[in-house]
mmCIF file of N, CA and C in Angstrom:
data_model
loop_
_atom_site.group_PDB
_atom_site.id
_atom_site.type_symbol
_atom_site.label_atom_id
_atom_site.label_comp_id
_atom_site.label_asym_id
_atom_site.label_seq_id
_atom_site.Cartn_x
_atom_site.Cartn_y
_atom_site.Cartn_z
ATOM 1 N N MET A 1 -10.104 109.560 126.410
ATOM 2 C CA MET A 1 -9.331 110.771 126.209
ATOM 3 C C MET A 1 -8.727 110.743 124.818
ATOM 4 N N LYS A 2 -8.414 111.905 124.282
ATOM 5 C CA LYS A 2 -7.829 112.004 122.944
ATOM 6 C C LYS A 2 -6.414 112.569 123.038
ATOM 7 N N VAL A 3 -5.520 111.948 122.262
ATOM 8 C CA VAL A 3 -4.117 112.359 122.207
ATOM 9 C C VAL A 3 -3.758 112.548 120.737
ATOM 10 N N SER A 4 -3.198 113.701 120.383
ATOM 11 C CA SER A 4 -2.746 113.893 119.001
ATOM 12 C C SER A 4 -1.370 113.257 118.851
ATOM 13 N N VAL A 5 -1.154 112.640 117.684
ATOM 14 C CA VAL A 5 0.075 111.877 117.453
ATOM 15 C C VAL A 5 0.700 112.319 116.147
ATOM 16 N N ARG A 6 2.019 112.471 116.160
ATOM 17 C CA ARG A 6 2.760 112.747 114.927
ATOM 18 C C ARG A 6 3.953 111.810 114.873
ATOM 19 N N LEU A 7 4.032 111.057 113.785
ATOM 20 C CA LEU A 7 5.196 110.215 113.531
ATOM 21 C C LEU A 7 6.101 110.988 112.594
ATOM 22 N N ALA A 8 7.232 111.422 113.088
ATOM 23 C CA ALA A 8 8.155 112.231 112.292
ATOM 24 C C ALA A 8 9.110 111.323 111.527
ATOM 25 N N ALA A 9 9.174 111.491 110.228
ATOM 26 C CA ALA A 9 10.152 110.816 109.365
ATOM 27 C C ALA A 9 9.952 109.315 109.239
ATOM 28 N N TYR A 10 8.758 108.821 109.466
ATOM 29 C CA TYR A 10 8.447 107.416 109.212
ATOM 30 C C TYR A 10 7.780 107.348 107.848
ATOM 31 N N ALA A 11 8.436 106.760 106.890
ATOM 32 C CA ALA A 11 7.901 106.692 105.529
ATOM 33 C C ALA A 11 7.337 105.308 105.258
ATOM 34 N N GLY A 12 6.104 105.272 104.816
ATOM 35 C CA GLY A 12 5.511 104.023 104.385
ATOM 36 C C GLY A 12 5.100 103.077 105.486
ATOM 37 N N GLU A 13 5.219 103.488 106.727
ATOM 38 C CA GLU A 13 4.825 102.629 107.838
ATOM 39 C C GLU A 13 3.332 102.814 108.089
ATOM 40 N N THR A 14 2.601 101.720 108.241
ATOM 41 C CA THR A 14 1.174 101.783 108.513
ATOM 42 C C THR A 14 0.940 101.654 110.003
ATOM 43 N N VAL A 15 0.259 102.639 110.560
ATOM 44 C CA VAL A 15 -0.064 102.643 111.981
ATOM 45 C C VAL A 15 -1.545 102.991 112.105
ATOM 46 N N PRO A 16 -2.308 102.231 112.909
ATOM 47 C CA PRO A 16 -3.732 102.521 113.053
ATOM 48 C C PRO A 16 -3.993 103.963 113.475
ATOM 49 N N ASP A 17 -4.960 104.587 112.824
ATOM 50 C CA ASP A 17 -5.408 105.950 113.131
ATOM 51 C C ASP A 17 -4.367 107.028 112.844
ATOM 52 N N ILE A 18 -3.360 106.696 112.035
ATOM 53 C CA ILE A 18 -2.366 107.681 111.608
ATOM 54 C C ILE A 18 -2.444 107.776 110.086
ATOM 55 N N GLY A 19 -2.598 108.996 109.579
ATOM 56 C CA GLY A 19 -2.718 109.195 108.145
ATOM 57 C C GLY A 19 -1.384 109.101 107.426
ATOM 58 N N ALA A 20 -1.444 109.204 106.108
ATOM 59 C CA ALA A 20 -0.240 109.140 105.273
ATOM 60 C C ALA A 20 0.728 110.273 105.583
ATOM 61 N N ASP A 21 0.225 111.359 106.162
ATOM 62 C CA ASP A 21 1.083 112.489 106.522
ATOM 63 C C ASP A 21 1.767 112.289 107.874
ATOM 64 N N GLY A 22 1.534 111.136 108.514
ATOM 65 C CA GLY A 22 2.170 110.843 109.791
ATOM 66 C C GLY A 22 1.462 111.451 110.984
ATOM 67 N N ARG A 23 0.259 111.973 110.769
ATOM 68 C CA ARG A 23 -0.481 112.622 111.863
ATOM 69 C C ARG A 23 -1.804 111.907 112.106
ATOM 70 N N GLY A 24 -2.235 111.963 113.342
ATOM 71 C CA GLY A 24 -3.515 111.362 113.668
ATOM 72 C C GLY A 24 -3.895 111.645 115.097
ATOM 73 N N GLN A 25 -4.952 110.991 115.507
ATOM 74 C CA GLN A 25 -5.435 111.160 116.871
ATOM 75 C C GLN A 25 -5.825 109.789 117.410
ATOM 76 N N TRP A 26 -5.359 109.504 118.592
ATOM 77 C CA TRP A 26 -5.703 108.253 119.242
ATOM 78 C C TRP A 26 -6.697 108.528 120.355
ATOM 79 N N VAL A 27 -7.713 107.695 120.445
ATOM 80 C CA VAL A 27 -8.642 107.729 121.567
ATOM 81 C C VAL A 27 -8.194 106.621 122.513
ATOM 82 N N LEU A 28 -7.824 107.011 123.710
ATOM 83 C CA LEU A 28 -7.255 106.083 124.692
ATOM 84 C C LEU A 28 -8.091 106.076 125.962
ATOM 85 N N ALA A 29 -8.010 105.003 126.690
ATOM 86 C CA ALA A 29 -8.673 104.926 127.990
ATOM 87 C C ALA A 29 -7.979 105.873 128.967
ATOM 88 N N GLU A 30 -8.766 106.397 129.905
ATOM 89 C CA GLU A 30 -8.178 107.226 130.955
ATOM 90 C C GLU A 30 -7.107 106.411 131.671
ATOM 91 N N ASP A 31 -6.078 107.069 132.128
ATOM 92 C CA ASP A 31 -4.991 106.433 132.882
ATOM 93 C C ASP A 31 -4.052 105.595 132.027
ATOM 94 N N THR A 32 -4.114 105.749 130.695
ATOM 95 C CA THR A 32 -3.195 105.019 129.818
ATOM 96 C C THR A 32 -1.788 105.568 129.996
ATOM 97 N N THR A 33 -0.827 104.656 130.107
ATOM 98 C CA THR A 33 0.571 105.083 130.203
ATOM 99 C C THR A 33 1.127 105.315 128.796
ATOM 100 N N LEU A 34 2.223 106.016 128.738
ATOM 101 C CA LEU A 34 2.882 106.240 127.458
ATOM 102 C C LEU A 34 3.298 104.906 126.852
ATOM 103 N N ALA A 35 3.854 104.009 127.647
ATOM 104 C CA ALA A 35 4.251 102.691 127.138
ATOM 105 C C ALA A 35 3.037 101.944 126.593
ATOM 106 N N GLY A 36 1.913 102.030 127.281
ATOM 107 C CA GLY A 36 0.695 101.379 126.821
ATOM 108 C C GLY A 36 0.207 101.946 125.496
ATOM 109 N N ALA A 37 0.295 103.243 125.336
ATOM 110 C CA ALA A 37 -0.128 103.883 124.085
ATOM 111 C C ALA A 37 0.798 103.505 122.941
ATOM 112 N N LEU A 38 2.086 103.381 123.215
ATOM 113 C CA LEU A 38 3.054 103.083 122.162
ATOM 114 C C LEU A 38 2.882 101.683 121.585
ATOM 115 N N VAL A 39 2.154 100.821 122.271
ATOM 116 C CA VAL A 39 1.857 99.488 121.738
ATOM 117 C C VAL A 39 1.148 99.611 120.391
ATOM 118 N N ARG A 40 0.382 100.689 120.207
ATOM 119 C CA ARG A 40 -0.335 100.904 118.949
ATOM 120 C C ARG A 40 0.601 101.075 117.757
ATOM 121 N N LEU A 41 1.864 101.330 118.022
ATOM 122 C CA LEU A 41 2.817 101.501 116.926
ATOM 123 C C LEU A 41 3.170 100.180 116.258
ATOM 124 N N GLY A 42 2.776 99.072 116.865
ATOM 125 C CA GLY A 42 3.083 97.767 116.283
ATOM 126 C C GLY A 42 4.588 97.560 116.222
ATOM 127 N N PRO A 43 5.089 97.062 115.070
ATOM 128 C CA PRO A 43 6.527 96.794 114.948
ATOM 129 C C PRO A 43 7.401 98.038 115.143
ATOM 130 N N LEU A 44 6.865 99.219 114.895
ATOM 131 C CA LEU A 44 7.655 100.441 115.083
ATOM 132 C C LEU A 44 8.071 100.640 116.534
ATOM 133 N N LYS A 45 7.287 100.096 117.467
ATOM 134 C CA LYS A 45 7.623 100.303 118.877
ATOM 135 C C LYS A 45 8.910 99.602 119.276
ATOM 136 N N GLU A 46 9.347 98.668 118.457
ATOM 137 C CA GLU A 46 10.585 97.944 118.760
ATOM 138 C C GLU A 46 11.833 98.743 118.401
ATOM 139 N N ARG A 47 11.670 99.766 117.571
ATOM 140 C CA ARG A 47 12.810 100.606 117.198
ATOM 141 C C ARG A 47 13.058 101.641 118.285
ATOM 142 N N PRO A 48 14.312 101.885 118.608
ATOM 143 C CA PRO A 48 14.576 102.974 119.548
ATOM 144 C C PRO A 48 14.120 104.290 118.929
ATOM 145 N N ALA A 49 13.556 105.141 119.742
ATOM 146 C CA ALA A 49 13.042 106.396 119.206
ATOM 147 C C ALA A 49 13.099 107.474 120.284
ATOM 148 N N LEU A 50 13.025 108.697 119.811
ATOM 149 C CA LEU A 50 12.892 109.842 120.698
ATOM 150 C C LEU A 50 11.398 110.113 120.822
ATOM 151 N N ILE A 51 10.888 110.132 122.033
ATOM 152 C CA ILE A 51 9.474 110.335 122.277
ATOM 153 C C ILE A 51 9.301 111.652 123.019
ATOM 154 N N LEU A 52 8.426 112.503 122.489
ATOM 155 C CA LEU A 52 8.119 113.765 123.144
ATOM 156 C C LEU A 52 6.632 113.803 123.469
ATOM 157 N N VAL A 53 6.310 114.291 124.654
ATOM 158 C CA VAL A 53 4.935 114.560 125.031
ATOM 159 C C VAL A 53 4.880 116.038 125.378
ATOM 160 N N ASN A 54 4.046 116.760 124.635
ATOM 161 C CA ASN A 54 3.923 118.210 124.821
ATOM 162 C C ASN A 54 5.293 118.896 124.761
ATOM 163 N N ASP A 55 6.086 118.495 123.771
ATOM 164 C CA ASP A 55 7.401 119.076 123.481
ATOM 165 C C ASP A 55 8.475 118.771 124.533
ATOM 166 N N ARG A 56 8.221 117.800 125.404
ATOM 167 C CA ARG A 56 9.216 117.400 126.400
ATOM 168 C C ARG A 56 9.589 115.945 126.179
ATOM 169 N N VAL A 57 10.874 115.651 126.192
ATOM 170 C CA VAL A 57 11.360 114.284 126.004
ATOM 171 C C VAL A 57 10.971 113.433 127.213
ATOM 172 N N VAL A 58 10.484 112.224 126.917
ATOM 173 C CA VAL A 58 10.205 111.249 127.980
ATOM 174 C C VAL A 58 11.156 110.080 127.754
ATOM 175 N N ARG A 59 12.096 109.924 128.671
ATOM 176 C CA ARG A 59 13.087 108.864 128.544
ATOM 177 C C ARG A 59 12.437 107.492 128.628
ATOM 178 N N GLU A 60 13.062 106.515 128.004
ATOM 179 C CA GLU A 60 12.524 105.158 127.942
ATOM 180 C C GLU A 60 12.235 104.596 129.335
ATOM 181 N N ALA A 61 13.094 104.852 130.275
ATOM 182 C CA ALA A 61 12.928 104.318 131.624
ATOM 183 C C ALA A 61 11.671 104.843 132.319
ATOM 184 N N LEU A 62 11.136 105.970 131.851
ATOM 185 C CA LEU A 62 9.968 106.581 132.500
ATOM 186 C C LEU A 62 8.653 106.301 131.781
ATOM 187 N N ARG A 63 8.697 105.686 130.609
ATOM 188 C CA ARG A 63 7.503 105.542 129.767
ATOM 189 C C ARG A 63 6.431 104.642 130.376
ATOM 190 N N SER A 64 6.813 103.639 131.138
ATOM 191 C CA SER A 64 5.798 102.747 131.703
ATOM 192 C C SER A 64 5.052 103.391 132.873
ATOM 193 N N ASP A 65 5.594 104.440 133.456
ATOM 194 C CA ASP A 65 4.932 105.137 134.562
ATOM 195 C C ASP A 65 4.296 106.466 134.133
ATOM 196 N N TYR A 66 4.644 106.951 132.952
ATOM 197 C CA TYR A 66 4.164 108.260 132.492
ATOM 198 C C TYR A 66 2.702 108.149 132.054
ATOM 199 N N ARG A 67 1.808 108.831 132.740
ATOM 200 C CA ARG A 67 0.376 108.798 132.419
ATOM 201 C C ARG A 67 0.041 109.930 131.452
ATOM 202 N N LEU A 68 -0.597 109.557 130.345
ATOM 203 C CA LEU A 68 -1.031 110.549 129.374
ATOM 204 C C LEU A 68 -2.311 111.215 129.857
ATOM 205 N N ALA A 69 -2.568 112.421 129.351
ATOM 206 C CA ALA A 69 -3.764 113.177 129.714
ATOM 207 C C ALA A 69 -4.475 113.626 128.445
ATOM 208 N N ASP A 70 -5.755 113.873 128.568
ATOM 209 C CA ASP A 70 -6.544 114.344 127.439
ATOM 210 C C ASP A 70 -5.906 115.603 126.846
ATOM 211 N N GLY A 71 -5.744 115.607 125.538
ATOM 212 C CA GLY A 71 -5.175 116.758 124.851
ATOM 213 C C GLY A 71 -3.666 116.741 124.693
ATOM 214 N N ASP A 72 -2.997 115.729 125.248
ATOM 215 C CA ASP A 72 -1.541 115.652 125.097
ATOM 216 C C ASP A 72 -1.167 115.542 123.625
ATOM 217 N N ARG A 73 0.030 116.025 123.303
ATOM 218 C CA ARG A 73 0.585 115.939 121.949
ATOM 219 C C ARG A 73 1.798 115.021 122.009
ATOM 220 N N LEU A 74 1.723 113.928 121.243
ATOM 221 C CA LEU A 74 2.766 112.910 121.231
ATOM 222 C C LEU A 74 3.498 112.955 119.898
ATOM 223 N N VAL A 75 4.828 113.044 119.956
ATOM 224 C CA VAL A 75 5.659 113.019 118.749
ATOM 225 C C VAL A 75 6.643 111.868 118.897
ATOM 226 N N VAL A 76 6.725 111.032 117.855
ATOM 227 C CA VAL A 76 7.635 109.887 117.841
ATOM 228 C C VAL A 76 8.614 110.098 116.691
ATOM 229 N N MET A 77 9.909 110.159 117.037
ATOM 230 C CA MET A 77 10.941 110.361 116.013
ATOM 231 C C MET A 77 11.898 109.172 116.013
ATOM 232 N N PRO A 78 12.197 108.638 114.818
ATOM 233 C CA PRO A 78 13.115 107.508 114.755
ATOM 234 C C PRO A 78 14.560 107.960 114.945
ATOM 235 N N PRO A 79 15.433 107.006 115.233
ATOM 236 C CA PRO A 79 16.848 107.370 115.296
ATOM 237 C C PRO A 79 17.326 107.760 113.893
ATOM 238 N N ILE A 80 18.348 108.566 113.843
ATOM 239 C CA ILE A 80 18.919 108.977 112.559
ATOM 240 C C ILE A 80 19.925 107.932 112.124
ATOM 241 N N ASP A 81 19.703 107.364 110.950
ATOM 242 C CA ASP A 81 20.611 106.341 110.402
ATOM 243 C C ASP A 81 21.489 106.963 109.326
ATOM 244 N N GLY A 82 22.519 106.258 109.005
ATOM 245 C CA GLY A 82 23.392 106.695 107.894
ATOM 246 C C GLY A 82 24.648 107.335 108.403
ATOM 247 N N GLY A 83 25.359 107.904 107.489
ATOM 248 C CA GLY A 83 26.609 108.516 107.922
ATOM 249 C C GLY A 83 27.312 109.169 106.801
#
């Protein structure tokens, strides 16, 4: 299955199958969970983030059970730092 991915506001981070513009497409096995897909983020997955699938927030507690589907749109946003 294919899932479109957008990394919002991640500068200079290298992620497989994600272009310099922060957009890409992942080909995943059927029945992949959101937590399983996020492993592809490498070290970025360790940062707390807001995760949206098809414009809906998926809380961290639900990510290991949330099954992705072909055509889903995944957006990963980092926490806002500074002050």
